């Protein structure tokens, strides 16, 4: 009824600026890739621990380094999660499990938390976690995230704060 | 002589004049069922006949009078017993007497005012109905017949576009534009989204139509939001400089006109909600109020029914306050009541609300709302967001649910 009497002009697309070729074909401004890989177990017997390489490539201006590679262990991921929960206003995603049961002695079969399967599952969970977190605009504001991703060591005595002034 | 008799001795039937040729409209009843009712306009005469049939021939129905009422009322569901009649007219059909057989009375409510549109919502209902009452000693016989009322509005003189730049500092800047701020119910929303800065990974973008019903007033007021439509306008990741068109046909959706403070009891507002979803299911959104109105249908033939012609002349336009005469005074009122769109009001209304959600199915991530940087109104037209009766909405805190 009404649409048939409507002129083509009244439902025509609004005028828009043409996109420049540069904008169309440049690398996108949202490039952010974080890999959690190369798990390595250090130490012997009781004092063993596993850490992972956290490798980051980005072109987001908020990150100081466009490429970085650091080694982090599970407890440091936990630390990051705690800092973000306290300081940022985001709902922080969950980490993969703590595997408390596996740490008890005499747990039958395999290497417990140094089991290859367990490490691989944990690696995947940590990768999902850090990608979700690092891509969040509000988390990108937090100094703890930048330190976690781009400083060689995590200084737990740092002064918490924001990176951007907004 | 019988107690608790189900058949009360008489059957009442209300027959409206011209029912065969009259247009009908669907309205939702309180239990959710839909009913088709005859359609009337403001100023139109409501007339017809009341047939009363005595059930068993030979019985006598003694009564203390028969009357018919035309009622317009607002029911607030959550406040049982809170029924407010804003129109109430009575006609006496019969003095006290005795009915022995079927009888037929004519009635006519001449040019009766119907200032508001019928509305059936989540917490409030506005209805018009005829009620025949046969008054008896113990309990009255009552029969009701609902009608549906539509209010028509003129196409507004001033209908500026909505154009705004919003975003999250350093992460996402977009400019959205909708071609009008007031749309009729069969209109098309034509718009576009222009990406100025994209530092997040967007997966898709959609436009939603949201109805917000505010029933009651003060601390007991109830706010009910319903998403009436979700319309995907983009699939995939945009980059800077891209422009995404919007063309959303409203006739496909179950919409009513915007209602502003109807009899100071309730309001119905409509919003366009622009939602961007990123790769991690985070939702970024910007809500914008629009005004919907019901336009008189264009007729190709001359109007046969003179009642309808009279009704349009006499109608009260709730939204635009345009009297048929004097037009100049109405237009002057309109321009005086128009405050301009300003940036600070927008920023206040569109502040980031972290930790809240635009949609129930998202629990993991936050939904930052987009802050506006600057506000534009299409040049050469003053910002005509207000007309007599419409308050400027930008300062209100609409974002309790988001």
XYZ file of C-alpha atoms in Angstrom:
568
model
C 0.000 0.000 0.000
C 2.264 2.747 1.235
C 5.419 1.203 -0.150
C 3.959 1.001 -3.623
C 3.157 4.702 -3.577
C 6.559 5.593 -2.126
C 8.935 7.024 -4.636
C 12.277 5.348 -5.171
C 13.946 8.514 -3.942
C 12.405 8.250 -0.500
C 13.965 4.857 0.225
C 17.204 5.352 -1.621
C 20.460 4.939 0.256
C 21.871 7.964 1.983
C 24.852 9.639 0.417
C 28.151 8.431 1.759
C 31.781 9.211 1.331
C 33.644 6.833 -0.882
C 36.227 4.761 0.912
C 39.790 5.518 -0.119
C 41.795 2.686 -1.626
C 44.248 3.081 1.202
C 41.573 2.502 3.808
C 40.147 -0.402 1.891
C 43.388 -2.301 1.394
C 45.600 -1.367 4.330
C 46.019 -3.868 7.114
C 43.075 -3.530 9.469
C 43.578 -1.375 12.543
C 42.333 -4.149 14.850
C 45.199 -6.605 14.363
C 45.812 -8.437 17.632
C 47.089 -11.992 17.840
C 48.223 -13.694 20.986
C 49.541 -17.233 21.055
C 50.129 -19.279 24.179
C 52.582 -21.982 23.125
C 55.814 -23.864 23.776
C 55.074 -25.199 27.238
C 58.235 -26.066 29.148
C 58.544 -27.776 32.456
C 61.410 -26.525 34.582
C 63.055 -27.993 37.693
C 63.007 -31.518 39.036
C 60.651 -33.744 41.048
C 58.714 -31.828 43.667
C 59.743 -28.313 42.613
C 58.713 -28.611 39.027
C 56.569 -25.998 37.294
C 55.416 -25.430 33.749
C 55.486 -22.149 31.927
C 54.284 -21.091 28.509
C 55.401 -18.629 25.889
C 52.945 -15.757 25.444
C 53.661 -14.308 22.036
C 51.874 -11.205 20.887
C 51.640 -9.401 17.579
C 49.544 -6.283 17.218
C 49.161 -2.932 15.532
C 46.971 -1.389 18.236
C 48.553 1.872 19.348
C 47.638 1.272 22.985
C 50.337 -1.441 23.232
C 53.864 -0.119 23.506
C 55.500 -2.987 21.619
C 54.094 -4.225 18.332
C 55.669 -7.617 18.956
C 56.517 -9.235 22.235
C 57.336 -12.642 23.648
C 57.379 -13.468 27.355
C 57.191 -16.606 29.423
C 54.401 -16.946 31.949
C 53.216 -19.620 34.326
C 49.697 -20.431 35.513
C 49.982 -18.533 38.806
C 50.831 -15.385 36.874
C 47.673 -15.780 34.806
C 45.808 -16.085 38.088
C 47.450 -12.918 39.323
C 46.386 -11.073 36.173
C 42.835 -12.263 36.540
C 42.731 -11.078 40.143
C 44.077 -7.645 39.245
C 41.551 -7.213 36.458
C 38.661 -8.321 38.611
C 39.562 -5.779 41.217
C 40.485 -2.803 39.070
C 38.668 -3.028 35.783
C 34.924 -2.975 35.463
C 34.762 -5.966 33.171
C 33.439 -9.420 33.844
C 36.714 -11.352 33.594
C 36.498 -14.709 31.796
C 37.403 -17.858 33.669
C 40.783 -19.553 33.617
C 41.189 -23.248 32.927
C 40.977 -25.382 36.091
C 43.505 -25.375 38.908
C 43.863 -29.178 38.924
C 44.065 -29.396 42.709
C 43.167 -33.071 42.686
C 46.002 -33.878 40.333
C 48.516 -32.332 42.721
C 47.827 -34.880 45.471
C 50.441 -37.607 45.708
C 49.743 -41.062 44.423
C 47.192 -39.897 41.897
C 47.034 -42.984 39.707
C 48.429 -42.932 36.195
C 50.333 -40.320 34.262
C 52.297 -37.335 35.412
C 49.506 -35.377 37.091
C 49.773 -31.746 36.180
C 52.812 -32.348 34.039
C 50.898 -34.726 31.884
C 51.095 -33.766 28.211
C 47.349 -33.922 27.786
C 46.708 -31.786 30.807
C 49.273 -29.204 29.722
C 47.774 -29.025 26.253
C 44.272 -28.501 27.634
C 45.541 -25.835 29.987
C 47.455 -24.146 27.183
C 44.306 -23.911 25.121
C 42.342 -22.488 28.027
C 45.026 -19.901 28.729
C 45.130 -18.882 25.087
C 41.363 -18.378 25.004
C 41.545 -16.437 28.235
C 44.273 -14.030 27.212
C 42.770 -13.365 23.790
C 39.380 -12.562 25.299
C 40.910 -10.288 27.868
C 43.432 -8.472 25.676
C 40.766 -7.634 23.102
C 38.501 -5.942 25.645
C 38.678 -2.143 25.341
C 38.375 -1.667 29.096
C 41.006 -4.276 29.941
C 43.412 -2.603 27.517
C 43.358 0.342 29.900
C 44.942 -1.577 32.757
C 48.666 -1.417 33.480
C 48.649 -4.985 34.770
C 47.675 -6.323 31.354
C 50.469 -4.441 29.623
C 53.004 -5.604 32.140
C 51.784 -9.183 31.823
C 52.039 -9.176 28.040
C 55.074 -7.063 27.352
C 57.433 -7.005 30.373
C 59.856 -9.881 30.811
C 58.908 -10.339 34.451
C 55.735 -9.688 36.366
C 56.393 -7.301 39.224
C 53.712 -8.050 41.785
C 54.721 -4.954 43.717
C 53.769 -2.652 40.860
C 51.503 0.332 41.277
C 48.114 -0.491 39.725
C 46.746 2.094 37.347
C 45.354 2.983 33.980
C 47.210 3.391 30.723
C 44.823 5.736 28.953
C 43.537 8.961 30.453
C 39.891 8.615 29.343
C -37.301 -18.377 42.466
C -34.035 -20.106 41.595
C -30.703 -19.279 43.230
C -27.427 -19.328 41.298
C -29.212 -19.611 38.012
C -26.640 -19.631 35.209
C -28.913 -18.482 32.469
C -29.903 -15.170 33.864
C -33.139 -15.021 32.016
C -32.110 -12.730 29.197
C -29.545 -12.506 26.425
C -28.140 -9.109 25.537
C -26.685 -8.432 22.125
C -25.086 -5.195 20.928
C -25.097 -4.582 17.180
C -23.186 -1.615 15.842
C -24.382 0.341 12.837
C -22.520 -0.290 9.635
C -20.597 -3.217 11.106
C -20.384 -5.038 7.757
C -18.701 -2.190 5.970
C -16.634 -0.853 8.859
C -12.897 -1.479 8.998
C -11.601 -3.672 11.792
C -8.386 -3.827 13.721
C -6.775 -6.489 15.842
C -6.154 -5.930 19.515
C -4.589 -8.188 22.066
C -6.804 -9.147 24.994
C -5.596 -9.450 28.560
C -5.024 -13.209 28.200
C -2.924 -12.801 25.071
C -5.562 -13.765 22.543
C -6.144 -11.438 19.641
C -9.562 -10.044 18.848
C -10.830 -8.299 15.760
C -12.806 -5.208 16.687
C -14.642 -2.529 14.699
C -12.496 0.530 14.167
C -13.591 4.044 15.132
C -11.918 7.438 15.092
C -12.153 10.456 17.314
C -15.321 12.446 16.779
C -17.117 9.617 15.066
C -20.615 8.785 16.211
C -20.991 5.382 17.855
C -24.481 4.089 17.241
C -26.322 0.837 16.962
C -28.985 -1.345 18.476
C -29.309 -3.346 21.664
C -31.317 -6.560 21.396
C -32.540 -8.115 24.583
C -34.020 -11.578 24.299
C -35.940 -13.120 27.147
C -34.673 -16.686 27.310
C -37.781 -18.702 28.012
C -40.887 -17.305 26.424
C -43.479 -16.714 28.989
C -41.095 -15.738 31.802
C -41.145 -12.213 33.012
C -37.947 -10.219 33.472
C -38.464 -7.500 36.006
C -35.852 -4.741 35.973
C -35.081 -1.381 37.517
C -33.990 0.237 34.282
C -31.832 -0.440 31.237
C -28.959 1.801 30.207
C -26.038 1.832 27.837
C -22.695 3.475 28.520
C -19.799 4.382 26.296
C -16.606 4.120 28.298
C -12.988 4.875 27.618
C -10.758 3.550 30.351
C -7.188 2.881 31.322
C -6.434 -0.292 33.315
C -3.177 -0.627 35.184
C -2.730 -4.382 35.504
C -0.454 -4.370 38.488
C -2.764 -2.188 40.480
C -5.980 -4.152 40.543
C -8.906 -1.900 40.844
C -6.978 0.969 39.356
C -9.265 1.697 36.490
C -9.446 5.203 35.291
C -12.343 6.252 33.083
C -11.466 9.220 30.939
C -14.605 9.049 28.814
C -17.964 8.099 30.245
C -21.319 8.708 28.637
C -24.674 7.193 29.522
C -27.929 6.794 27.668
C -31.029 5.528 29.359
C -32.706 2.888 27.226
C -35.662 1.936 29.349
C -37.316 3.008 32.577
C -37.982 0.361 35.267
C -40.427 -2.213 33.964
C -41.061 -5.764 32.934
C -39.869 -7.537 29.808
C -41.902 -10.452 28.531
C -40.453 -10.835 25.073
C -37.508 -9.729 22.974
C -36.980 -5.993 22.659
C -34.716 -3.754 20.627
C -33.426 -0.317 21.592
C -31.467 2.031 19.381
C -28.613 4.134 20.770
C -26.462 6.915 19.459
C -23.427 8.573 21.031
C -23.080 11.503 18.697
C -19.571 12.630 17.719
C -18.196 11.131 20.919
C -14.656 12.113 21.772
C -12.031 9.400 21.721
C -8.901 11.293 22.545
C -6.465 8.368 22.783
C -5.645 5.299 20.754
C -6.598 1.832 22.024
C -3.563 0.123 23.480
C -3.006 -3.316 24.903
C 0.366 -3.697 26.547
C 2.347 -5.554 29.152
C 1.224 -3.632 32.223
C -1.447 -1.294 31.012
C -4.409 -1.325 28.719
C -6.497 1.439 27.228
C -9.824 0.341 25.900
C -13.115 1.722 24.692
C -16.308 -0.252 25.102
C -20.058 -0.122 25.225
C -21.715 -1.534 28.301
C -25.394 -2.408 28.527
C -26.744 -2.819 32.041
C -30.131 -4.254 32.946
C -30.466 -3.203 36.560
C -32.090 -5.798 38.778
C -32.675 -6.153 42.469
C -30.124 -8.850 43.197
C -27.579 -8.673 40.408
C -27.444 -6.679 37.207
C -27.223 -8.188 33.762
C -24.229 -6.707 31.974
C -22.969 -7.020 28.414
C -19.857 -5.317 27.079
C -18.715 -4.771 23.530
C -15.232 -3.449 22.876
C -14.302 -1.228 19.983
C -10.892 -0.248 18.728
C -9.868 3.376 18.318
C -7.011 4.675 16.212
C -5.679 8.224 16.413
C -4.403 9.764 13.241
C -1.682 12.340 12.933
C -0.579 14.637 10.199
C 2.804 14.220 8.661
C 4.996 16.568 10.702
C 6.225 19.781 9.122
C 9.637 19.418 10.669
C 11.211 16.004 10.570
C 14.950 16.324 10.823
C 17.332 13.441 10.442
C 19.246 11.964 13.342
C 22.989 12.050 12.858
C 25.481 11.335 15.596
C 29.085 10.366 16.113
C 29.499 7.869 18.930
C 32.107 5.450 20.105
C 34.610 4.260 22.625
C 37.729 6.365 22.842
C 40.580 4.863 20.866
C 38.685 1.668 20.003
C 35.591 2.306 17.919
C 34.241 5.462 16.337
C 31.151 5.368 14.168
C 28.774 7.895 12.766
C 25.195 6.769 12.454
C 22.446 8.525 10.586
C 18.740 7.867 10.305
C 16.880 9.839 7.654
C 14.083 11.015 9.967
C 13.245 11.290 13.642
C 9.505 10.722 13.165
C 8.241 7.756 11.195
C 4.730 6.649 10.359
C 3.786 3.029 10.943
C 4.275 1.967 7.331
C 7.392 3.999 6.792
C 10.910 2.938 5.913
C 13.895 3.728 8.067
C 16.714 4.706 5.746
C 20.074 5.215 7.332
C 23.725 4.462 7.280
C 26.575 3.585 9.605
C 29.965 5.054 8.760
C 33.074 3.613 10.387
C 35.674 6.177 11.425
C 37.894 3.998 13.599
C 37.795 0.253 14.032
C 40.273 -1.185 16.527
C 38.072 -4.044 17.643
C 37.170 -7.190 15.712
C 33.544 -6.806 14.769
C 31.656 -9.880 13.714
C 28.277 -8.444 12.848
C 25.945 -5.506 13.324
C 22.196 -5.307 13.714
C 19.413 -2.811 14.285
C 16.696 -3.529 16.793
C 13.328 -1.892 17.385
C 12.547 -1.685 21.077
C 9.282 -0.666 22.688
C 9.389 0.687 26.201
C 6.171 0.951 28.122
C 6.110 3.031 31.263
C 2.965 2.386 33.305
C 1.919 4.295 36.391
C 3.857 7.077 38.007
C 6.136 7.723 40.924
C 7.834 4.860 42.792
C 5.231 2.305 41.691
C 5.835 2.944 37.986
C 6.643 -0.132 35.919
C 9.017 -0.076 32.984
C 8.704 -2.872 30.461
C 10.957 -3.248 27.429
C 10.306 -5.492 24.495
C 12.517 -6.062 21.471
C 10.092 -6.137 18.566
C 12.538 -6.621 15.737
C 16.135 -7.625 15.110
C 17.465 -6.853 11.712
C 21.035 -7.737 10.742
C 22.621 -5.059 8.588
C 26.204 -6.260 8.396
C 27.995 -9.582 8.550
C 31.768 -9.502 8.817
C 34.509 -7.122 9.901
C 34.409 -3.563 8.601
C 37.383 -1.244 8.312
C 37.699 2.514 8.416
C 35.907 4.381 5.682
C 33.213 1.757 5.115
C 29.602 2.777 4.973
C 26.836 0.297 5.767
C 23.316 1.127 4.546
C 20.148 0.573 6.544
C 16.718 0.082 5.026
C 14.178 -1.167 7.498
C 10.523 -1.446 6.506
C 8.292 -0.842 9.513
C 5.084 -2.317 8.090
C 6.363 -5.807 8.832
C 6.280 -5.296 12.573
C 3.581 -5.010 15.178
C 3.965 -1.351 16.100
C 1.732 1.289 17.665
C 2.143 5.052 17.583
C 4.369 6.582 20.257
C 2.256 7.592 23.232
C 3.269 10.362 25.518
C 1.927 10.542 29.057
C -1.528 9.327 28.075
C -3.910 10.836 30.588
C -0.822 11.073 32.808
C -1.004 7.304 33.261
C 1.366 5.690 30.797
C 3.775 6.213 27.948
C 4.880 4.061 25.050
C 8.194 4.949 23.458
C 10.115 3.391 20.622
C 13.850 3.132 20.227
C 16.210 2.100 17.503
C 19.031 0.108 19.015
C 22.186 -0.228 16.979
C 24.192 -3.243 18.183
C 27.691 -4.261 17.143
C 28.976 -7.655 18.254
C 32.678 -8.486 18.295
C 34.506 -11.786 17.982
C 34.327 -12.387 21.715
C 30.556 -11.818 21.872
C 30.965 -8.405 23.433
C 28.104 -6.100 22.467
C 28.452 -2.392 21.759
C 25.229 -0.500 21.357
C 23.603 2.876 20.953
C 19.926 3.457 21.561
C 18.101 6.265 19.922
C 14.502 7.242 20.467
C 12.273 7.689 17.446
C 8.690 8.848 17.269
C 6.113 6.699 15.533
C 2.789 8.033 14.378
C -0.239 6.730 12.538
C -0.835 8.468 9.273
C -4.260 8.697 7.659
C -4.360 6.233 4.816
C -4.218 7.718 1.378
C -7.443 7.097 -0.448
C -7.653 6.988 -4.173
C -11.436 7.250 -4.271
C -13.477 9.983 -2.626
C -14.360 9.079 0.937
C -17.735 7.404 0.977
C -18.255 7.431 4.687
C -18.853 10.986 5.811
C -18.355 10.035 9.426
C -14.698 9.285 8.841
C -14.228 12.561 7.034
C -15.735 14.369 10.007
C -13.559 12.390 12.387
C -10.303 13.452 10.762
C -11.430 17.037 10.972
C -12.249 16.805 14.633
C -9.427 14.537 15.776
C -7.003 15.428 18.505
C -3.515 14.741 17.337
C -1.665 13.631 20.409
C 1.827 13.873 18.931
C 1.932 16.935 16.804
C -0.722 19.228 18.222
C -1.657 20.508 14.821
C -5.135 21.901 14.782
C -6.775 22.280 11.418
C -6.976 25.985 12.116
C -5.262 28.151 13.026
C -2.159 26.487 11.570
C 0.143 29.438 12.040
C -0.318 29.426 15.805
C 0.460 25.717 15.995
C 3.611 26.137 13.964
C 4.753 29.012 16.140
C 4.231 26.881 19.217
C 6.262 24.137 17.659
C 9.306 26.259 16.929
C 9.254 27.866 20.354
C 9.163 24.510 22.088
C 12.163 23.135 20.220
C 15.412 22.985 22.137
C 18.447 22.161 20.022
C 20.329 18.860 20.299
C 23.429 19.411 22.364
C 26.528 17.368 22.957
C 26.657 17.405 26.783
C 23.117 16.034 27.094
C 23.966 13.288 24.685
C 27.133 12.392 26.545
C 25.196 12.175 29.783
C 22.616 9.897 28.287
C 25.109 7.741 26.421
C 27.767 7.174 29.068
C 29.599 3.882 29.112
C 27.717 1.374 31.195
C 30.086 -1.510 31.776
C 28.888 -4.781 33.109
C 25.393 -4.478 31.750
C 23.868 -6.211 28.844
C 21.807 -5.299 25.848
C 20.617 -8.850 25.505
C 19.756 -11.571 27.927
C 21.709 -14.299 26.173
C 25.103 -12.751 26.744
C 26.622 -13.338 30.121
C 30.339 -13.547 29.560
C 31.238 -10.106 28.294
C 30.323 -6.549 29.022
C 28.353 -4.223 26.820
C 30.036 -0.882 26.670
C 27.660 1.716 25.375
C 28.999 4.128 22.889
C 29.751 7.660 24.045
C 28.918 10.461 21.687
C 31.616 12.830 20.662
C 29.615 15.332 18.721
C 26.073 15.627 17.591
C 24.949 16.848 14.218
C 21.576 17.803 12.937
C 21.116 18.014 9.212
C 21.861 21.566 8.155
C 19.225 24.209 7.467
C 16.658 22.504 9.650
C 16.308 23.277 13.330
C 16.317 20.262 15.598
C 12.633 19.465 15.697
C 12.668 16.771 18.348
C 9.855 18.406 20.224
C 6.371 19.392 19.379
C 3.719 20.484 21.825
C 3.282 17.567 24.143
C 6.628 15.865 23.449
C 9.375 16.569 25.947
C 12.986 16.453 24.926
C 14.184 12.983 25.818
C 17.913 13.435 25.697
C 18.366 14.357 29.338
C 16.470 11.372 30.687
C 18.223 8.367 32.055
C 16.735 5.689 29.876
C 19.496 3.237 30.431
C 18.392 1.384 33.551
C 18.234 -1.913 31.695
C 21.417 -1.576 29.733
